[in-house]
Coordinates of C-alpha atoms in Angstrom, one line a residue:
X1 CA 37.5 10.0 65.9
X2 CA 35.8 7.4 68.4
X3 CA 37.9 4.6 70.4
X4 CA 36.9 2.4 67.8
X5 CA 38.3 3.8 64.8
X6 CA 41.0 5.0 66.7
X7 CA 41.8 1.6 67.1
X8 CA 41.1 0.2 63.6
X9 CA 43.0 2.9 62.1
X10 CA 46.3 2.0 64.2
X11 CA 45.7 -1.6 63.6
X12 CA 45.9 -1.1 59.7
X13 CA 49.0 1.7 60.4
X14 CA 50.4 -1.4 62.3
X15 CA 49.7 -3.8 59.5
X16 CA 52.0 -1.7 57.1
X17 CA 54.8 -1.0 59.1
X18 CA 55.1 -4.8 60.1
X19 CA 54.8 -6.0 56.6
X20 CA 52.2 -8.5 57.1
X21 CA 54.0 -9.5 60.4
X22 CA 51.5 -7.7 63.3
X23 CA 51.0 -10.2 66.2
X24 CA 48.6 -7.3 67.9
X25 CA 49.1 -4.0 69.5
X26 CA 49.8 -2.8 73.3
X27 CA 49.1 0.1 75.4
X28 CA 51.4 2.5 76.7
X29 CA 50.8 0.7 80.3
X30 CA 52.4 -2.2 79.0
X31 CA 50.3 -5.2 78.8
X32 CA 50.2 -7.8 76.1
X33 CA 46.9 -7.5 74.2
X34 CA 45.6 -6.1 71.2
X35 CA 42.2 -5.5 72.8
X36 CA 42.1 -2.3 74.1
X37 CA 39.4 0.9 73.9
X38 CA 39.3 4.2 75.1
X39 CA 43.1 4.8 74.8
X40 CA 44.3 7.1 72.1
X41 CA 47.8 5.9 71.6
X42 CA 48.8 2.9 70.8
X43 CA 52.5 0.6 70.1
X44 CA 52.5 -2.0 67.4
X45 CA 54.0 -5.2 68.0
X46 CA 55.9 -6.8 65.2
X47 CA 56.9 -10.6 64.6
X48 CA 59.9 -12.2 63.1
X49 CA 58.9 -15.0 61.1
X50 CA 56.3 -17.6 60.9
X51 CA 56.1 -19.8 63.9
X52 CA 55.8 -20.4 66.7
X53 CA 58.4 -21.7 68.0
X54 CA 59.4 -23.9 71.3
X55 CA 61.9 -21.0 72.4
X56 CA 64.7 -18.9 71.2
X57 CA 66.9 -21.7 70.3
X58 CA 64.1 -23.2 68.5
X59 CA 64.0 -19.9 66.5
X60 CA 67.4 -20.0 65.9
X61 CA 67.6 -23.6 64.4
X62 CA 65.1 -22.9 62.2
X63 CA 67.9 -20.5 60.5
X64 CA 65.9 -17.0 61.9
X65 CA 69.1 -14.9 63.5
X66 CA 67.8 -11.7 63.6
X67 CA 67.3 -10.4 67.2
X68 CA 63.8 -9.5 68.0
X69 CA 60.2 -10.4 68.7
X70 CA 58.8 -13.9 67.8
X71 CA 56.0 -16.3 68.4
X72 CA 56.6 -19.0 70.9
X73 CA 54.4 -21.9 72.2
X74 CA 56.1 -24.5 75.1
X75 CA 55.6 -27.9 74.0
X76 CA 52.9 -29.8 76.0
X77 CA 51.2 -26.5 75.9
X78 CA 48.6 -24.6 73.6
X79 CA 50.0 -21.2 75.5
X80 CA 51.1 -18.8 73.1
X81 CA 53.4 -16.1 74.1
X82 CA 55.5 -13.4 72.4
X83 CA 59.0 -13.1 73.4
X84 CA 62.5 -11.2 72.6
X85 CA 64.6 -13.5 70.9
X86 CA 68.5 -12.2 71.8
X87 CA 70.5 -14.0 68.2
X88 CA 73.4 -12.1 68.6
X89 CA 74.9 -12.6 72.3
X90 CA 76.9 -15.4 73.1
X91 CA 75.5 -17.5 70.1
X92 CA 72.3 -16.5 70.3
X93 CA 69.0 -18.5 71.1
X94 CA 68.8 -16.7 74.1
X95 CA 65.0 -16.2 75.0
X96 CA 64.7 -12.9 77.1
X97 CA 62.8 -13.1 80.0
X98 CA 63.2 -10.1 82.2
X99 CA 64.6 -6.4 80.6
X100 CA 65.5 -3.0 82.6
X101 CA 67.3 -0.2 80.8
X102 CA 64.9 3.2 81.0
X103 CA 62.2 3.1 84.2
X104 CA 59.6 3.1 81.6
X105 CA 58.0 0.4 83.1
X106 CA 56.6 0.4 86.9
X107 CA 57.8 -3.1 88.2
X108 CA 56.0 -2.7 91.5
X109 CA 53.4 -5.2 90.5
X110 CA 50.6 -7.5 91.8
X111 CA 51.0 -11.1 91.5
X112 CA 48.5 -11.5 89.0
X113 CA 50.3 -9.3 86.8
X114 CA 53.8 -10.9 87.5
X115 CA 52.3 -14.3 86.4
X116 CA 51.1 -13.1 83.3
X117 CA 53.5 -10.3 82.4
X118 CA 53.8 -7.3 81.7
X119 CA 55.5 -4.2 80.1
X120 CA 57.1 -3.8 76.4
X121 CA 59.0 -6.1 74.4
X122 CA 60.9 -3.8 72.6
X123 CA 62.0 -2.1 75.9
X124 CA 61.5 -2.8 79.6
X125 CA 59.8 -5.9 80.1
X126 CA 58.6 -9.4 82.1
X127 CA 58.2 -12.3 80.6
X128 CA 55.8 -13.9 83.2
X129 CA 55.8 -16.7 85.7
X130 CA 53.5 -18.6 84.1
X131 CA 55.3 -18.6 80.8
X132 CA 58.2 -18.8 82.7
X133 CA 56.8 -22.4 84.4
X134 CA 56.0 -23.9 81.0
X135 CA 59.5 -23.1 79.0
X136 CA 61.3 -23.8 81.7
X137 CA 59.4 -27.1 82.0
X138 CA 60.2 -28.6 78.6
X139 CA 64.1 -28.8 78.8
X140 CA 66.6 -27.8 80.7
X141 CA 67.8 -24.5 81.1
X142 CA 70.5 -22.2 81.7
X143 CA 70.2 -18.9 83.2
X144 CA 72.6 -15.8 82.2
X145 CA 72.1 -12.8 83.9
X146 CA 73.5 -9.5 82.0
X147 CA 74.2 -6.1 84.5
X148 CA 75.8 -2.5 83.2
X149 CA 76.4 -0.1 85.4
X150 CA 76.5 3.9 85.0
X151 CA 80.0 3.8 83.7
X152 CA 79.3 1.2 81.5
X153 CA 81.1 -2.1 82.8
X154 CA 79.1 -5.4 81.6
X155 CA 79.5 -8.1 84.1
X156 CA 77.3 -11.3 83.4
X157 CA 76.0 -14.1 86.1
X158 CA 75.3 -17.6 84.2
X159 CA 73.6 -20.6 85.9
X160 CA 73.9 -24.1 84.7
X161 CA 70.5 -24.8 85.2
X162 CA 67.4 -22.5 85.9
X163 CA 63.6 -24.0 86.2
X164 CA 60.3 -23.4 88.4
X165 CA 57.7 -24.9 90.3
X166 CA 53.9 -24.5 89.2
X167 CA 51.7 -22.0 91.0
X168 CA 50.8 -24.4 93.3
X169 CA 54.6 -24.0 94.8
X170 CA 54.5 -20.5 94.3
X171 CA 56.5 -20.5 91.3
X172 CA 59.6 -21.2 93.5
X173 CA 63.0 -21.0 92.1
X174 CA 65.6 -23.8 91.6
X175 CA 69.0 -22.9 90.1
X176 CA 71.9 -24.8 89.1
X177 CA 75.7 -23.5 89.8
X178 CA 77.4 -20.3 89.2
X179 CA 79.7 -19.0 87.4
X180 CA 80.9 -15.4 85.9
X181 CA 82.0 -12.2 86.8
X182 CA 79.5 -10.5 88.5
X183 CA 80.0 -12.2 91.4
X184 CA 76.9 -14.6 92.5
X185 CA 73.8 -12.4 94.3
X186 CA 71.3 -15.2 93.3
X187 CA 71.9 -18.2 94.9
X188 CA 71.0 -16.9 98.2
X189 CA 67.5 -16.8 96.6
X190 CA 67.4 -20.3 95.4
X191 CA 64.3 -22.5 96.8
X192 CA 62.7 -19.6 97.4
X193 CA 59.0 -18.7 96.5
X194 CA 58.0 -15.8 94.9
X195 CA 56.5 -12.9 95.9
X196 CA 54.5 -9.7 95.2
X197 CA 53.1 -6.3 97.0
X198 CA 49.7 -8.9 97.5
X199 CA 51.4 -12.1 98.3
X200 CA 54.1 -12.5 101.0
X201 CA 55.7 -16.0 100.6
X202 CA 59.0 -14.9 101.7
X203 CA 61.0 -15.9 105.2
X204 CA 60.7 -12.1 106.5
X205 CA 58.2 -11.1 108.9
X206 CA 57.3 -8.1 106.7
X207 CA 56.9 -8.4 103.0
X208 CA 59.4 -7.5 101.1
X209 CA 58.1 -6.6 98.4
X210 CA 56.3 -3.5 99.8
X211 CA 60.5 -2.6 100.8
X212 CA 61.8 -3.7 98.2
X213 CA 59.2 -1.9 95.6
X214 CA 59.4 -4.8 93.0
X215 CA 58.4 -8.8 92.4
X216 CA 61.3 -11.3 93.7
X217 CA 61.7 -14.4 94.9
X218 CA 63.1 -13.0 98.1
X219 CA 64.6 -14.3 101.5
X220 CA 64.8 -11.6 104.2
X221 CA 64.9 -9.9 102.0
X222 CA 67.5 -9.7 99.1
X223 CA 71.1 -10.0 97.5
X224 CA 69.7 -9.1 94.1
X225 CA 66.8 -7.2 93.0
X226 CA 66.4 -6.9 89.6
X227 CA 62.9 -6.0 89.6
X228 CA 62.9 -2.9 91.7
X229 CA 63.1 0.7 91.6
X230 CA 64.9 2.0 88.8
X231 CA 66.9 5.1 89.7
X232 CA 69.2 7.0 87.4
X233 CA 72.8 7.5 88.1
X234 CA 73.8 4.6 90.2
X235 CA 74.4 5.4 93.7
X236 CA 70.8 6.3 95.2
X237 CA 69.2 7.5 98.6
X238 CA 66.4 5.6 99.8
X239 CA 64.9 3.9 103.2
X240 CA 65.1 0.5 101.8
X241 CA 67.9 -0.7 99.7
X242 CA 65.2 -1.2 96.3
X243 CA 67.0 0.0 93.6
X244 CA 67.6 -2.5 90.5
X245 CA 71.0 -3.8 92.2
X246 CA 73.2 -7.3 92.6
X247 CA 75.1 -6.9 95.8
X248 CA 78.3 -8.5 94.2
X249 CA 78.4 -5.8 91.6
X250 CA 78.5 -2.4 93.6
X251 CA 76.1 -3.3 96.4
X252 CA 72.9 -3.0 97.3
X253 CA 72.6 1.1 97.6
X254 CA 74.0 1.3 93.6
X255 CA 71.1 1.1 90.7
X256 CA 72.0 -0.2 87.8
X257 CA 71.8 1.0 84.2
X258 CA 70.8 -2.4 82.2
X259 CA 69.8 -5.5 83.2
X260 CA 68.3 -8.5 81.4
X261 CA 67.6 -11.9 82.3
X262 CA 68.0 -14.6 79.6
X263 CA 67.7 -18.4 79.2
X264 CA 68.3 -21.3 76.8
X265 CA 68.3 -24.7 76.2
X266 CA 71.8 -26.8 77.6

C-alpha cells in the first residue's frame, strides 16, 4: 500500500473510532498535524464537542465535563489549537499545558519546536509558547503545578497569577504568589526568558539547556525542571542535575514520575 492510502485508509479508521469527532491525525514523533507522508503508523486525535472554545473553563461552562481533548481558539486570535481539557481536578476547567508521565516524548527541543509544541495529547505533551502567549493573554490566570513521585505522593504548586511576554520578550515568565505543598521551586524562575538547546537567553555563561537536556525558562540554571530528562525510578546519576525534578520536592538529583502543568481563568 503507498504513503497515500496508507494515510487515507487511517484517516477513515480515525473517522469511525472518533464518531464524527477527528480533528486530524499525528505521528509517532509527536507533532500536531494531520499532514504527514511516508510514515506507516499513525495516532488519531479525537475532539470533545463542538467548539472551539476560549479555554478549558470556557469548555466547562458550556456544560462539557468530560476530561479530554477539545478545540480552543484565544479570543483576539484566529489561532486554533487543540488542548487537554482536565474536568475532573479541583473543579475542573483546567486547560493542560505541559504533561510528563512515560519518557515517550524527547523534551530536548529547539525553540522553534517549543513555540509551537509538540508531543501527544493523550500522553506526554507541550502545549507551546505561542499558544501559551495568546491564552494567557486574554484573562488572568492561575498556574497549578501537579508532581508524583516514585512512591506515589502528589504534592501540587498553585500560582495566583501566571502570563507571558510575546516573542519579542522571549516569551518571559511572570508569576503571581505561591502557595501549596510542594514547596515553591518556580519563583526563582520568575522574569526570566526562555530558553532552548539553540537559544541561550538565560543569566548563565553556558546554556543551560544543553545541561539541563530540556526547554526552561532558566536562571543559572534551575530550581525546577520540568522539561528535562525523564529517568525512571527517582533517584538518578547524571553530570548535570536534568532529570524532571522541583528542588522543594526531593531535590534536584530525584526524577519524578508525573508532572503536569495546568492553568485557568481566576
Amino acid at each position: 500500500m503507498t504513503d497515500e492510502r496508507v494515510l487515507l485508509a487511517t484517516l477513515s479508521l480515525c473517522k469511525n473510532s472518533c464518531d464524527g469527532s477527528l480533528l486530524g491525525i499525528i505521528a509517532p514523533h509527536g507533532r500536531f498535524s494531520a499532514m504527514y507522508t511516508f510514515v506507516s503508523v499513525l495516532i488519531c486525535v479525537c475532539v470533545l464537542g463542538s467548539g472551539p472554545w476560549r479555554d478549558c473553563q470556557h469548555v466547562l461552562d458550556s456544560g462539557e465535563t468530560t476530561s479530554g481533548i477539545y478545540l480552543i481558539r484565544p479570543a483576539n486570535t484566529n489561532r486554533l489549537l487543540q488542548a487537554w481539557c482536565e474536568q475532573s481536578h479541583e473543579q475542573g476547567g483546567w486547560t493542560v499545558i505541559q504533561r510528563r508521565q512515560d519518557g515517550s516524548v524527547n523534551f530536548f527541543r529547539t525553540w522553534e519546536q517549543y513555540k509551537q509544541g509538540f508531543g501527544n495529547l493523550n500522553g506526554e505533551y507541550w502545549l507551546g509558547l505561542e499558544h501559551l502567549y495568546w491564552l494567557s493573554k486574554q484573562s488572568k490566570y492561575k498556574l497549578r503545578v501537579a508532581l508524583e513521585d516514585w512512591q506515589g505522593r502528589q504534592v501540587f504548586a498553585e500560582y495566583d497569577s501566571f502570563h507571558l511576554e510575546p516573542e519579542s520578550d522571549w516569551y518571559r515568565l511572570r508569576l503571581g504568589q505561591y502557595q501549596g505543598n510542594a514547596g515553591d521551586s518556580f519563583s526563582w524562575h520568575n522574569n526570566k526568558a526562555f530558553t532552548t538547546l539553540d537559544r541561550d537567553k538565560d543569566s548563565y555563561t553556558g546554556n543551560c539547556a544543553h545541561y539541563q537536556k530540556g526547554g526552561w525558562w532558566y536562571h543559572m540554571c534551575a530550581h525546577s525542571n520540568l522539561n528535562g530528562v525523564w529517568y525512571r525510578g527517582g533517584h538518578y546519576r547524571s553530570r548535570f542535575q536534568d532529570g524532571v525534578y522541583w528542588a522543594e520536592f526531593h531535590g534536584g538529583s530525584y526524577s519524578l514520575k508525573k508532572v503536569s502543568m495546568m492553568i485557568k481563568p481566576t
